Each structure stands twice: as C-alpha cells, then as structure tokens.
XYZ file of C-alpha atoms in Angstrom:
595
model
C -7.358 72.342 44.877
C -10.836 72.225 42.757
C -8.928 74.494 40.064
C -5.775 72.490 40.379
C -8.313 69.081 39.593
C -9.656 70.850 37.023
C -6.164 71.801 34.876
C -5.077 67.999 35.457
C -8.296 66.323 33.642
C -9.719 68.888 31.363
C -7.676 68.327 28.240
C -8.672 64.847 28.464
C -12.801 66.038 28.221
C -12.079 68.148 24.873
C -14.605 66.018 23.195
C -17.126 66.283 26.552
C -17.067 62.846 27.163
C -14.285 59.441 27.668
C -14.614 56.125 28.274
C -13.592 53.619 30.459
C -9.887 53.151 29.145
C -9.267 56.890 29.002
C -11.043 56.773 32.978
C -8.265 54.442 33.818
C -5.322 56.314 32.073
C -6.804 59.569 34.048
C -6.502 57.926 36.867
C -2.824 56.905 36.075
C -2.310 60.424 35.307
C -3.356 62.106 38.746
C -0.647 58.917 40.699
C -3.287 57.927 43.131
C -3.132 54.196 43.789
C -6.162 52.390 42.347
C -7.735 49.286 41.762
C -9.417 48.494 38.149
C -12.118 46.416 39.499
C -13.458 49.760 41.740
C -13.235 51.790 39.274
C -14.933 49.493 36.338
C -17.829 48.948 38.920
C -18.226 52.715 39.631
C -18.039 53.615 36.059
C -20.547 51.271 35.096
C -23.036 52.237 37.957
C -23.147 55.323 36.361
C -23.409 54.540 32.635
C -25.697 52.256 33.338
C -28.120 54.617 33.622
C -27.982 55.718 30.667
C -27.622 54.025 26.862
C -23.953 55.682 25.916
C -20.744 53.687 27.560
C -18.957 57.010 28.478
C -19.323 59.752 31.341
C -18.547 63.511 31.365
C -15.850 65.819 33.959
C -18.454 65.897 36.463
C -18.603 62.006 36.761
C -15.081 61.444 36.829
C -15.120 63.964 39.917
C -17.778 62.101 41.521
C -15.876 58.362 40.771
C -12.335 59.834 41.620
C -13.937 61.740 45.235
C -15.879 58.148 45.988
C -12.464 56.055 45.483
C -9.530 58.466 46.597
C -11.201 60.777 49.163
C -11.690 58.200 52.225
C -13.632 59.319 55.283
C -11.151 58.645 57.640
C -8.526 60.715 55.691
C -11.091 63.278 55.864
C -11.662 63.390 59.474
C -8.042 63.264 60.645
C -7.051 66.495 57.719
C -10.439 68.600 59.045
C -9.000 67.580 62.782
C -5.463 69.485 62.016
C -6.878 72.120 59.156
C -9.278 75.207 61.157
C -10.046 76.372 57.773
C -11.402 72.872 56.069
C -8.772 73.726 53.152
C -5.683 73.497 53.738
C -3.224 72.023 56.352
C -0.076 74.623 57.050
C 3.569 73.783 58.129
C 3.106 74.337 61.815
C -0.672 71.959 61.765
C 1.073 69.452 59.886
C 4.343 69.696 62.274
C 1.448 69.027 65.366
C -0.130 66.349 63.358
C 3.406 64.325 63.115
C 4.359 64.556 67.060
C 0.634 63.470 68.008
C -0.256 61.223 65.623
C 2.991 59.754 63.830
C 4.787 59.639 67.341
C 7.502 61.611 65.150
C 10.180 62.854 68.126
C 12.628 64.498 66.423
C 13.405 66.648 63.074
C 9.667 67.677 62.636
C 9.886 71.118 61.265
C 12.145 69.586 58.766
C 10.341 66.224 58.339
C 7.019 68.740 57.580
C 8.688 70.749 54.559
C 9.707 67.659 53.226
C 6.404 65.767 52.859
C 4.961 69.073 51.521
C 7.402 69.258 48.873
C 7.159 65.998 47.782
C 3.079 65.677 47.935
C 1.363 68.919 47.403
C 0.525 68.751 43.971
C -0.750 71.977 43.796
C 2.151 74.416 43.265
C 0.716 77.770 44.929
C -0.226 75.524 48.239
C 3.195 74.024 47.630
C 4.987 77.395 47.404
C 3.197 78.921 50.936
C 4.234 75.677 52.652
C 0.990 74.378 53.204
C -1.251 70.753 52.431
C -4.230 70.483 50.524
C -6.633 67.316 50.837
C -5.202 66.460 47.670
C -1.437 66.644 48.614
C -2.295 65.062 52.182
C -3.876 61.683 50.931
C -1.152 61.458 48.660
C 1.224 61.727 51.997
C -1.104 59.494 54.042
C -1.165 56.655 51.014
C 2.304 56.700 50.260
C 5.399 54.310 51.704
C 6.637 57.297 53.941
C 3.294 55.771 55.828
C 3.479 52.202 55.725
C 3.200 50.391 58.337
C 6.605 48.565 58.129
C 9.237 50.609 59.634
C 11.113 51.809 56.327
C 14.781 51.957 58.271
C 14.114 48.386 58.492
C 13.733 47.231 55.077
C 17.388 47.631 54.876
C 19.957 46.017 56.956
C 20.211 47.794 60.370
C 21.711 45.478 62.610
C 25.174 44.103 63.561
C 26.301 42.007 60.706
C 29.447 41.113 62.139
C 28.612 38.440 64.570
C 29.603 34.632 63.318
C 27.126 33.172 60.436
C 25.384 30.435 63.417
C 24.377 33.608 64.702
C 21.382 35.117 62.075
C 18.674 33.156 60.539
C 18.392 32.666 56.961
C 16.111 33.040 54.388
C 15.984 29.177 52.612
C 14.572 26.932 50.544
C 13.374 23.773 49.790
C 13.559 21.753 46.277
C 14.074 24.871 45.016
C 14.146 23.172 41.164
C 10.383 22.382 41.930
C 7.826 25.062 40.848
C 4.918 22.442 41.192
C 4.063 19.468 43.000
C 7.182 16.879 44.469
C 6.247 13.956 42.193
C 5.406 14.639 38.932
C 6.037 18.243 38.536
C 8.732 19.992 36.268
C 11.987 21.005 37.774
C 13.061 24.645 36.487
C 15.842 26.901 36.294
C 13.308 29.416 37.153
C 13.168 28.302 40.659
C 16.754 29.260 41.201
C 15.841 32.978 39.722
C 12.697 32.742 41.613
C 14.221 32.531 44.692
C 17.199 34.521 44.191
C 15.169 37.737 43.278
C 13.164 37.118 46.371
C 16.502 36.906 48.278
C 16.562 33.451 49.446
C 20.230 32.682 50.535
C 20.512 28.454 51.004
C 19.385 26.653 47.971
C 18.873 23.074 47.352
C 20.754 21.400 44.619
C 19.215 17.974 44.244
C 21.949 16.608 41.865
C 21.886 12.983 40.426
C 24.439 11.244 37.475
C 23.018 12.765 34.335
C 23.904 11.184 30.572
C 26.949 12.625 28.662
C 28.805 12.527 31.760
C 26.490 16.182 32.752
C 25.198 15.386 36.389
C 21.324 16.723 36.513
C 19.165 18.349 38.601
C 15.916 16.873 39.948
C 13.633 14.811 42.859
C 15.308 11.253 42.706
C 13.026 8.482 42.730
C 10.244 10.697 40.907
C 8.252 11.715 37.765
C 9.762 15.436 38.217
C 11.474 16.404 35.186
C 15.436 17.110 34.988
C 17.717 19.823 34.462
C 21.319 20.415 33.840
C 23.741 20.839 37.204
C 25.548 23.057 34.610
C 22.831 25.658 34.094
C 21.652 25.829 37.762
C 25.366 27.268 38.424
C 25.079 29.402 35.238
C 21.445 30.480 36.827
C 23.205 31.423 40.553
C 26.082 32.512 38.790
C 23.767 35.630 37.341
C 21.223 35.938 39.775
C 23.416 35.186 43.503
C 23.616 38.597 44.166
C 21.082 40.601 43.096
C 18.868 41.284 45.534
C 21.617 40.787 48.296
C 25.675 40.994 49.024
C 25.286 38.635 51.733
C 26.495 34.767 51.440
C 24.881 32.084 48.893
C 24.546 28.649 50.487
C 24.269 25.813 48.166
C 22.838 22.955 49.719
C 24.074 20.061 47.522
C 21.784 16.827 47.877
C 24.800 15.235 46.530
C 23.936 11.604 44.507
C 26.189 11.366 42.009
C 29.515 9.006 40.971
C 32.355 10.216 41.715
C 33.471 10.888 38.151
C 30.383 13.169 37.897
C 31.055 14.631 41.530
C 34.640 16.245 39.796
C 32.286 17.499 37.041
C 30.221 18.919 39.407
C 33.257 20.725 40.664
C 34.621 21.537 37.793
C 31.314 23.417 37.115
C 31.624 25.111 40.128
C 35.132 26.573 39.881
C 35.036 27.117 36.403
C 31.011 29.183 36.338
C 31.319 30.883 39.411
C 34.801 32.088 39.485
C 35.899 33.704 42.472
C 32.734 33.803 44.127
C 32.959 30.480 44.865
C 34.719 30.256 48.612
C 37.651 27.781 48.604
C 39.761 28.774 51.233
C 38.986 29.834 54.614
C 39.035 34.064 54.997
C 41.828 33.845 58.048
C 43.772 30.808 59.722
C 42.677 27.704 58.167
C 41.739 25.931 61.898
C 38.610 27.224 62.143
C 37.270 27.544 66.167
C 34.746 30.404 65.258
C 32.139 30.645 61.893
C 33.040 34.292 59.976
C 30.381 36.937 59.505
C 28.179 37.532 56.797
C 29.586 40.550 56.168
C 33.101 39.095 55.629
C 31.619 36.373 53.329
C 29.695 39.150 51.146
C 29.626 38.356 47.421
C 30.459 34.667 48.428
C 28.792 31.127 47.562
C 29.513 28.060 49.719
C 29.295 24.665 49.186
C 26.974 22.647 51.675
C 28.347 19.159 51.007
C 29.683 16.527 53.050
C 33.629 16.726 53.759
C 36.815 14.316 53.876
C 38.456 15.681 57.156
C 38.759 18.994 58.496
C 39.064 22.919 56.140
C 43.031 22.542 56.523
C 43.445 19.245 55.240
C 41.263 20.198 52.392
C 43.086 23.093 51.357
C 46.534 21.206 51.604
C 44.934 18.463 48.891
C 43.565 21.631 46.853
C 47.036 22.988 46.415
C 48.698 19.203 45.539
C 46.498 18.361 43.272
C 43.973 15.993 44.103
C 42.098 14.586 40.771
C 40.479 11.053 40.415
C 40.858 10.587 43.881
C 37.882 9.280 46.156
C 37.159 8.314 49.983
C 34.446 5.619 50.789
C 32.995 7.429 53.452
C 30.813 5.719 56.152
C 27.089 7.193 56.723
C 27.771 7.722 60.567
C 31.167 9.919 59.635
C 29.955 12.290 56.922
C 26.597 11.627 55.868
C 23.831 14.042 57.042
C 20.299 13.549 57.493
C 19.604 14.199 53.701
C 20.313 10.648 52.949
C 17.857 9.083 55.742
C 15.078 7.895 53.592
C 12.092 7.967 56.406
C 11.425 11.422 55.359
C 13.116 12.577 52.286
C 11.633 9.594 49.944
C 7.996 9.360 50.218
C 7.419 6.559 47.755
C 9.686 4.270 49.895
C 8.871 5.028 53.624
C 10.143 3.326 56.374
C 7.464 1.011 58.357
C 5.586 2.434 61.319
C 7.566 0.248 63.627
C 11.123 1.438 63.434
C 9.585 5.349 63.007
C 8.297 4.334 66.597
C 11.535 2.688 67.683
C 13.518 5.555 66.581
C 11.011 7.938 68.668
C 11.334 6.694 72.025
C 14.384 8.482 73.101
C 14.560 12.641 72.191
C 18.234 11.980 70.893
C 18.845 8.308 69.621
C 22.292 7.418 68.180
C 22.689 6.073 65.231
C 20.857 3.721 63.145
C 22.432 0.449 62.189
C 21.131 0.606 58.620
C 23.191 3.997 58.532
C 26.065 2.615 60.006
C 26.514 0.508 57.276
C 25.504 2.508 54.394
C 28.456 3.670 52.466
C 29.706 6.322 49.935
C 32.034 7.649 47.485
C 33.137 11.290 47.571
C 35.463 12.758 45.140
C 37.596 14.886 47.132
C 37.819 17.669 43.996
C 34.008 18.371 45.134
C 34.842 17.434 49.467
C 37.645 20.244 49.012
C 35.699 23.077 48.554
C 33.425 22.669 51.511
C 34.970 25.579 53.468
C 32.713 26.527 56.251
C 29.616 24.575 55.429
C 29.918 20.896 56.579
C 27.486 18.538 56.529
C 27.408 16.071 59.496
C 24.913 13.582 60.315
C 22.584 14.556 63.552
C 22.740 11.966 66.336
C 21.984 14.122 69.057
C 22.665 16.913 71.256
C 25.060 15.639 73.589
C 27.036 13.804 70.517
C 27.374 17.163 68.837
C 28.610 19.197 72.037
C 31.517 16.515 72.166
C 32.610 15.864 68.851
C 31.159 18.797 66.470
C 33.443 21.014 64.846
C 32.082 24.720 64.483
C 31.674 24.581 60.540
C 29.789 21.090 60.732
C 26.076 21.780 60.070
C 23.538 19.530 60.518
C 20.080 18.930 58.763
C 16.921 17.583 60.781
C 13.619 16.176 59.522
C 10.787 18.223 60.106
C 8.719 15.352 62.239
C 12.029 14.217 64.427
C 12.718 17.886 65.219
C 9.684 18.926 66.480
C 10.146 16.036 68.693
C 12.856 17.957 69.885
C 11.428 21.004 70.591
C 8.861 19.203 72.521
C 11.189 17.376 74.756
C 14.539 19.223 74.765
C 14.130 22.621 73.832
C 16.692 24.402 75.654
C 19.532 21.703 74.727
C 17.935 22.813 71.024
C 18.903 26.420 71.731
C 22.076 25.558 73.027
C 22.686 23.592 69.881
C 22.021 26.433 67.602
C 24.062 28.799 69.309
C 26.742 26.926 68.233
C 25.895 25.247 64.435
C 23.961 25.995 61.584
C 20.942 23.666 61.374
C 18.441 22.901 58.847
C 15.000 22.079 59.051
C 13.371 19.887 55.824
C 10.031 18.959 54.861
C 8.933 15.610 55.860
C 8.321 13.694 52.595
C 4.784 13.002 52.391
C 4.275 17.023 51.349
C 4.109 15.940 47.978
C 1.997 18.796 47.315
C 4.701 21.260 48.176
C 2.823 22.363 51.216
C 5.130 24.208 53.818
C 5.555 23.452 57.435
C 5.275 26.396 59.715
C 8.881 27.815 60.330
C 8.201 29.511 63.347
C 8.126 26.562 65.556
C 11.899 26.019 64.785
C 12.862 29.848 64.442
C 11.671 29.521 68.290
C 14.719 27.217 69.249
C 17.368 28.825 66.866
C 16.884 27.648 63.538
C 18.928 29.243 61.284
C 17.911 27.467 58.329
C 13.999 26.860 58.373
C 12.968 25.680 54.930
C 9.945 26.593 52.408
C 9.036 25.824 49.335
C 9.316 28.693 47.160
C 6.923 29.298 44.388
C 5.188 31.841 42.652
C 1.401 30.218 42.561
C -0.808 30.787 45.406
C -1.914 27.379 46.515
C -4.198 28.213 49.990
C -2.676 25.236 51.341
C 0.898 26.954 51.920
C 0.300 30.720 51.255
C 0.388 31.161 55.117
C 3.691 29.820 55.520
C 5.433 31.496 52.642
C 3.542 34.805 54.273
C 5.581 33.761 57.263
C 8.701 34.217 55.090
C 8.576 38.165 55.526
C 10.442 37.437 58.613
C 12.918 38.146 56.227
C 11.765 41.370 55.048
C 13.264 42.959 58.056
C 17.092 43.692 58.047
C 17.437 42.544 54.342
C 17.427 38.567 54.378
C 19.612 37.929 57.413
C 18.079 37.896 60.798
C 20.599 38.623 63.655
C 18.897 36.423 66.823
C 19.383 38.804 69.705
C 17.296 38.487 71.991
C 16.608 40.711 75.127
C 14.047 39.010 77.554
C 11.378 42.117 77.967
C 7.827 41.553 77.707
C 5.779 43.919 75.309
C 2.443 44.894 74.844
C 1.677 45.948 71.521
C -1.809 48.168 71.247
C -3.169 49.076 67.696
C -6.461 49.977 66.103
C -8.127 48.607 62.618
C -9.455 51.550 61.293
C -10.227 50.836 57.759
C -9.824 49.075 54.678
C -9.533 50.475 51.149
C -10.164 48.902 47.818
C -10.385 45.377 49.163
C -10.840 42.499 46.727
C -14.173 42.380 46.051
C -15.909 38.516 46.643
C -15.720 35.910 43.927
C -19.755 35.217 44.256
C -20.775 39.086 44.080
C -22.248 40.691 41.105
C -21.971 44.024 42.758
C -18.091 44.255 43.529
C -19.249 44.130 47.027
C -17.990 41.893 50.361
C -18.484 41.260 53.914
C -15.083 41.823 54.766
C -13.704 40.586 58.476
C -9.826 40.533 59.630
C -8.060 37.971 61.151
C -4.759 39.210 63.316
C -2.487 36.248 64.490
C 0.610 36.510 65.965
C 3.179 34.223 65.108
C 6.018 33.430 67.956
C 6.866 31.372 70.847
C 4.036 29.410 71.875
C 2.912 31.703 74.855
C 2.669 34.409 72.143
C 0.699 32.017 69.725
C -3.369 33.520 69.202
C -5.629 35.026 67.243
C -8.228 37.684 66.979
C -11.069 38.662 65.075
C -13.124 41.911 63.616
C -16.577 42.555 63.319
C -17.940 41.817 59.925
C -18.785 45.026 57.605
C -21.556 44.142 55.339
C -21.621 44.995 51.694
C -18.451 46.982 51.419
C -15.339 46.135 49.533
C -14.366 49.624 48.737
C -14.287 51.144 51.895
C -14.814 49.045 55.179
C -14.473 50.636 58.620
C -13.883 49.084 61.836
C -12.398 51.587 64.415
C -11.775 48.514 66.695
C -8.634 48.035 68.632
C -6.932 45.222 69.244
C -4.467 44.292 72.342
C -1.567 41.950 72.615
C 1.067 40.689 75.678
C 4.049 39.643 74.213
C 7.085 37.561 75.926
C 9.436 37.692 73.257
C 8.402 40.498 70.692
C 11.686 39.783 68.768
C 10.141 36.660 67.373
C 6.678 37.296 66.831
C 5.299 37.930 63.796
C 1.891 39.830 63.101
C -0.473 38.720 60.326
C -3.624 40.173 58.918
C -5.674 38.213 56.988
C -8.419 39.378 55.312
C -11.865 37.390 54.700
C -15.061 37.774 52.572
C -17.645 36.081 54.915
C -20.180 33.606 52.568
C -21.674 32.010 55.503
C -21.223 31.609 59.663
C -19.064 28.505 58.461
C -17.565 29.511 55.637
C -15.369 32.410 54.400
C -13.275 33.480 51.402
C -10.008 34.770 51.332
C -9.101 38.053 50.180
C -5.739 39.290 51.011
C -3.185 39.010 53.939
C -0.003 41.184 54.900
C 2.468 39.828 57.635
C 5.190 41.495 59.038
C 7.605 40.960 62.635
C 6.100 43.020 65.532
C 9.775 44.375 66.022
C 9.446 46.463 62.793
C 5.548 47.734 63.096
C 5.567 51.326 62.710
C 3.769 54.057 64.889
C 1.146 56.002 63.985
C-alpha cells in the first residue's frame, strides 16, 4: 500500500515541492472524496510554519492520512485484518454477514467490492483489501445509507393514479418571493430535473393575443404560456417516464383559452393525453405506468371524458360554456387563501370554520365563468371540482374529478375528520396549496397531509437555500424512494428502528471560526403520523469539524414506519441558545439501509 501511495504522487514531487492547487489536483488524482476547505486549512497549518507557500511528499502523506484515514475506518479494518495489512476474501466475506447484515451472495458480493476498490493491483490480484482499497469501499455509494434498490422504482406501479403520492409543486414560475419576484422558465426546468410531476401553470390573458404566465394581482414578472409548454415539452421526461400533471390556474378569455390549447396540441404532440387509454366511461383512474410518457391537463371540465371526446372529434372551435363556480370551479379560484393582497375579513374565515365540511359559499355560487371547450376537451383524467365536503364528494364525485384544498381549511380537516380524509383520498386525487400570506415562498410541512392520503402535497421549489423552508423541501426526499411516485400501502406493524451516530467527516466548518473548527451536535427527527412525531439530540463535540465522534445510539418506536421520514440535521453550537446550521440529510425510514 505505502509503495502503491508512493507510484501515485511521486511524479507530481519531481521538483521536491507543490503547492496548494497541485495539493488539490493530487487529491483529485488518488478519487478520495474531499472537501477544499479541510484541506486549505491543513495545508496552511503546515506552511505556516515556515516562509515558502508549498510542502514536500512527506506532508502530503501526513495531510492525505489526517483527512482520508478516519479512526473509525481504522478500527473496524484492524477488527477483520489479523495481520494489520490487509483484509482477505474470506475476512471481508465475515465482515459483510456481521456488520452489513448481507444474507445472501457474499462470496460473490466480496470479489466484487475487491475488484472494484483495491487500488493496488498485486492486493487486487490475491483477492485481498488494503486500508487503501477498504475506505474507498466504506466511502463509496455501495455504502450509503439509502437503500440503493430503492432509488429506482421497486414497487407496484400498476395500481390506479389516486393510489401513489406525487412529487408537486407550487408557483412553480416563481424562483423568488410571491409578490415582487421574477417568474422564470427556469422553474419549469428546475423542477422537472428534480422530478417533480404536477406543475402549476398560473396563466392570465397576455398582449398579442399570447396568454402569459405569472402571480395575478402581483409585482411578479410575466412569461409566455407558449414557452412554459416549449420548456415541459423538453424537459417532461427526463428524469422520469411517469405522468406530467399540469395544473392550469386557468384566468384567461376564452379566445386566449383556444390559444392556450392550441399551444398545447400543437408543442407537445402526442404526449399530450386527449383521449381516455380504454372505454371512455371512466369508473376507475389508470396507472402510472399506463400513462408513461404522458402530460395531462388539470383544468376544469364541461361534462364528463365521453362527452368531451365526442365534441373533440366534431369540431368544437369558438365555442364556450358559462360555467357556475359551484359546478366546475375548484378551490383555486377562492380568494381567502390564494390572493393575499385581497383577503377575506376575519369574520366570514370564522363563519366558514365552524362546521369541518361547509357547503358552498354564496359568493361562489354566484361567481361565474367562461370556458372554451377546445381547452375543457382535453381534460381527460384530471378534473378539477370544487371541494364542498366529504359527504358531497362520496355522492356526486366522479373518479377523475380532483379536488384542491387550502392549506389552513385542510388541516382543519385532519383535525376533525381524519378518517373521512383517508377515505376521501382513497378515492380522488387531492391537492394541498399554500395559504396566501407565504409571500416569502416559505413551505408548509407536507407530512401532515401525506398522513391522511395526500397525493398531491405542494412545495415551493427553488434552488436558494432560504432557512425558513429548507426543512420542508428536505422533506421532499420522500420522493427519492421508488423514483417520484409513492405507492401508499400501508401494512399496520409497529417498528422499532435502532441505529448508532458514530461519526462525522469533513463537516462544514462554522461561519465565526478562524480555525476551520466547530462544535458540531445532530439533531434526528422523525417525520410521520403524529404518534411518530419527535426529536433527539447528540452530545456536542468541541472543536472538531473534520472528524467528530459520537458512538451514541439512538432508539425509535414507530406505528407506521411507511410514512416516517428520518432527518439529520447537523448544528455548529455558538452558544446554549443559539446554534448554526451546517448540513442536513433526510430520507423515509422504509429505505434506511443496514449496517
């Protein structure tokens, strides 16, 4: 291993000495995972010392054994190596049944991680694992913690679309505040790549007879309708096959409504889902793997899918229905929580609040609208009908109508009628939005609505990392498991889930220290149905952001593991009231790997 380390760096020390850059690139070179901010800080400890800005072979050893050589990788390789050298095929095969919890395939499992991380070709070629080639194992994705069978989609895609939650989003034209921000295509790409499958399509009469994109009754800047479609058009399928929903927010004429459509047919082609897949009365919602490479329409809709596709095939252009807001108009249009600069008073909020389902307001009962049935017609499977409550919907709601429910009313509703929730999302799609005083783009927490069958729980998605809503959009890697769909089985054991913090590596080092150092502590939360709801705490470790180690272990009861998440959130502590945030992972317990 020493002469192996040796042949790697020595070419770059034919001059006896490099600096920092040529440090880095060395570091590069030898495919160890690094941080620059370590390394810069060990480099200059040592050149401090002295009045050139370079070191010699013997310091690289030193900074490259200090960053890459971790105790605790030390202690487990001496545990399964007798020698102190080198770990062979049958220690290693050992190591994976006691310590990976590996069951099956091990002599084979073994020969593979030696052959793809021993670096050193003679230990390679005897089958064995040096230091070297065993960090490399122990650092790599073979041993993350997230299950890596899970990353992909492993479960039953087959079951009817009410049936899986879905990644969404909210506004997703805003990549800043909800007032005055700009609205951007990149949103749309944004949240494509990061394989969000509803997006909101705010979309308002736009000059030139081009309907726009934007926050109505804002500052926010606008954007063609035209190029969002171009944008989804390129992007839709990317980073998944599964379904795009397009959740229009639908304000427009209805001569710019049959633009709107016309943009749709004519940009997305035949991805765009006009017809049903089967028999065009619909009694059951298809799969997402029969609507793969698919967009829908979310829109409101003049009568039922057969009806629809009838018009479609006469011919139905220039022709409009004044639609009542108690027939077709869905919670998008209420204005108590979707326009914050016109809020409705305190007084009919409360009115509105005394019963857990109230029917319909008056003020919607006579609020009217236009739809241009070029735009109604294709709305295939993704109706929107207005909420009035559960029992309404178990009478009169067809299987494709979906229905959208302000954040603040529908935690009412898990409050008082959660299982008539569950029921109700067993049998529609149902979207949770932000109430509109989150003019910051803050995030409520999903999880609350996830609990009762939420298919669609909305977030904001954006790339900056205001504190405010990081948390939430952390709570988004829900979604990391099973490739962007969710299937909600659920199977009614209770779980106890035992792990131990050993260490950390490389942590960010605090904001206020001239010494790259920290007192790093770790928050773990779990995130589920409320009797799964808490939080623990580490110790602190003082003055150590390279290498912290806690060896504590942590215990959890869980009711229903399928829908608890687990986060780890690391802190910098400044003061006993104060801390600084330094990184966080979250992941669902379901997919939490052994070992």
């Amino acid at each position: 291993s020493h002469t192996w380390f040796l042949s790697v760096i020595q070419d770059e020390f034919t001059s006896g000495k490099i600096d920092l850059d040529s440090t880095v690139k060395l570091f590069e070179k030898l495919q160890m995972p690094f941080d620059f901010a370590h390394v810069k800080h060990a480099f200059k400890k040592i050149v401090d010392k002295r009045k050139e800005n370079m070191i010699n072979m013997e310091d690289f050893r030193s900074i490259y054994r200090n960053i890459i050589h971790r105790p605790e990788f030390q202690e487990i390789f001496r545990t399964y190596s007798p020698n102190n050298k080198v770990i062979v095929n049958t220690e290693l095969i050992d190591f994976l049944k006691k310590e990976q919890y590996e069951t099956e395939g091990c002599e084979t499992t073994a020969l593979e991680i030696i052959l793809k991380y021993e670096p050193v070709e003679e230990v390679r070629k005897r089958r064995q694992m040096s230091l070297e080639g065993f960090i490399r194992y122990l650092s790599s994705d073979d041993c993350s913690i997230f299950k890596s069978d899970c990353r992909t989609v492993y479960q039953d895609m087959n079951q009817p679309l009410c049936d899986y939650f879905i990644s969404s989003s909210h506004n997703t034209y805003l990549i800043s505040d909800q007032l005055v921000g700009p609205s951007d295509l990149w949103g749309y790409t944004s949240a494509l790549l990061k394989g969000c499958r509803c997006l909101e399509v705010d979309c308002w009469d736009g000059s030139n007879n081009e309907p726009v994109v934007y926050h109505g009754h804002t500052l926010t800047s606008k954007i063609l309708f035209r190029d969002v479609i171009q944008v989804v058009d390129k992007y839709a399928f990317t980073a998944s096959d599964y379904p795009v929903v397009l959740s229009l927010e639908n304000h427009c004429s209805p001569t710019q409504q049959e633009v709107m459509a016309e943009h749709l047919e004519n940009i997305l082609g035949d991805k765009l889902l006009t017809s049903t897949l089967g028999d065009p009365d619909v009694t059951q919602l298809p799969s997402p793997e029969a609507l793969k490479f698919k967009i829908l329409i979310k829109n409101k809709k003049v009568g039922t899918i057969e009806e629809g596709m009838l018009r479609r095939n006469q011919g139905c252009q220039g022709e409009t229905v004044e639609v009542t807001d108690s027939e077709n108009m869905s919670d998008e249009d209420e204005t108590d929580e979707t326009a914050p600069l016109c809020p409705k008073s305190d007084s009919s909020k409360r009115k509105s609040d005394r019963r857990s389902s109230p029917p319909p307001r008056k003020k919607a009962k006579m609020k009217k609208k236009k739809l241009a049935l070029a735009l109604s017609d294709l709305v295939i499977y993704t109706k929107s009908q207005k909420f009035v409550n559960f029992e309404h919907s178990l009478e009169n709601q067809k299987c494709y109508e979906n229905n959208s429910i302000g954040e603040a009313r529908a935690r009412k509703l898990v409050k008082s009628s959660a299982k008539e929730f569950i029921s109700h999302t067993s049998r529609f799609l149902t979207r949770i939005y932000p109430k509109g005083t989150r003019t910051n783009s803050s995030n409520y927490n999903p999880q609350e609505f996830w609990n009762v069958g939420c298919q669609l729980g909305m977030y904001v998605c954006r790339d900056c990392c205001i504190q405010g809503f990081v948390k939430t959009i952390q709570i988004q890697e829900f979604f990391s498991s099973n490739g962007i769909f969710s299937f909600l089985q659920l199977f009614h054991y209770i779980a106890t889930l035992i792990f131990q913090l050993i260490s950390g590596h490389q942590l960010p080092p605090s904001n206020l220290s001239k010494s790259n150092k920290a007192d790093p502590l770790v928050h773990v939360e779990i995130y589920g149905v409320p009797e799964d709801q808490t939080k623990k705490k580490s110790s602190v470790v003082k003055s150590n952001a390279l290498c912290p180690r806690w060896d504590e272990t942590f215990s959890f009861t869980l009711q229903v593991p399928e829908l608890a998440l687990i986060r780890f959130c690391v802190e910098d502590e400044i003061s006993l009231v104060s801390n600084e945030f330094l990184g966080q992972y979250t992941l669902p317990v379901m997919n939490l790997s052994k070992g």
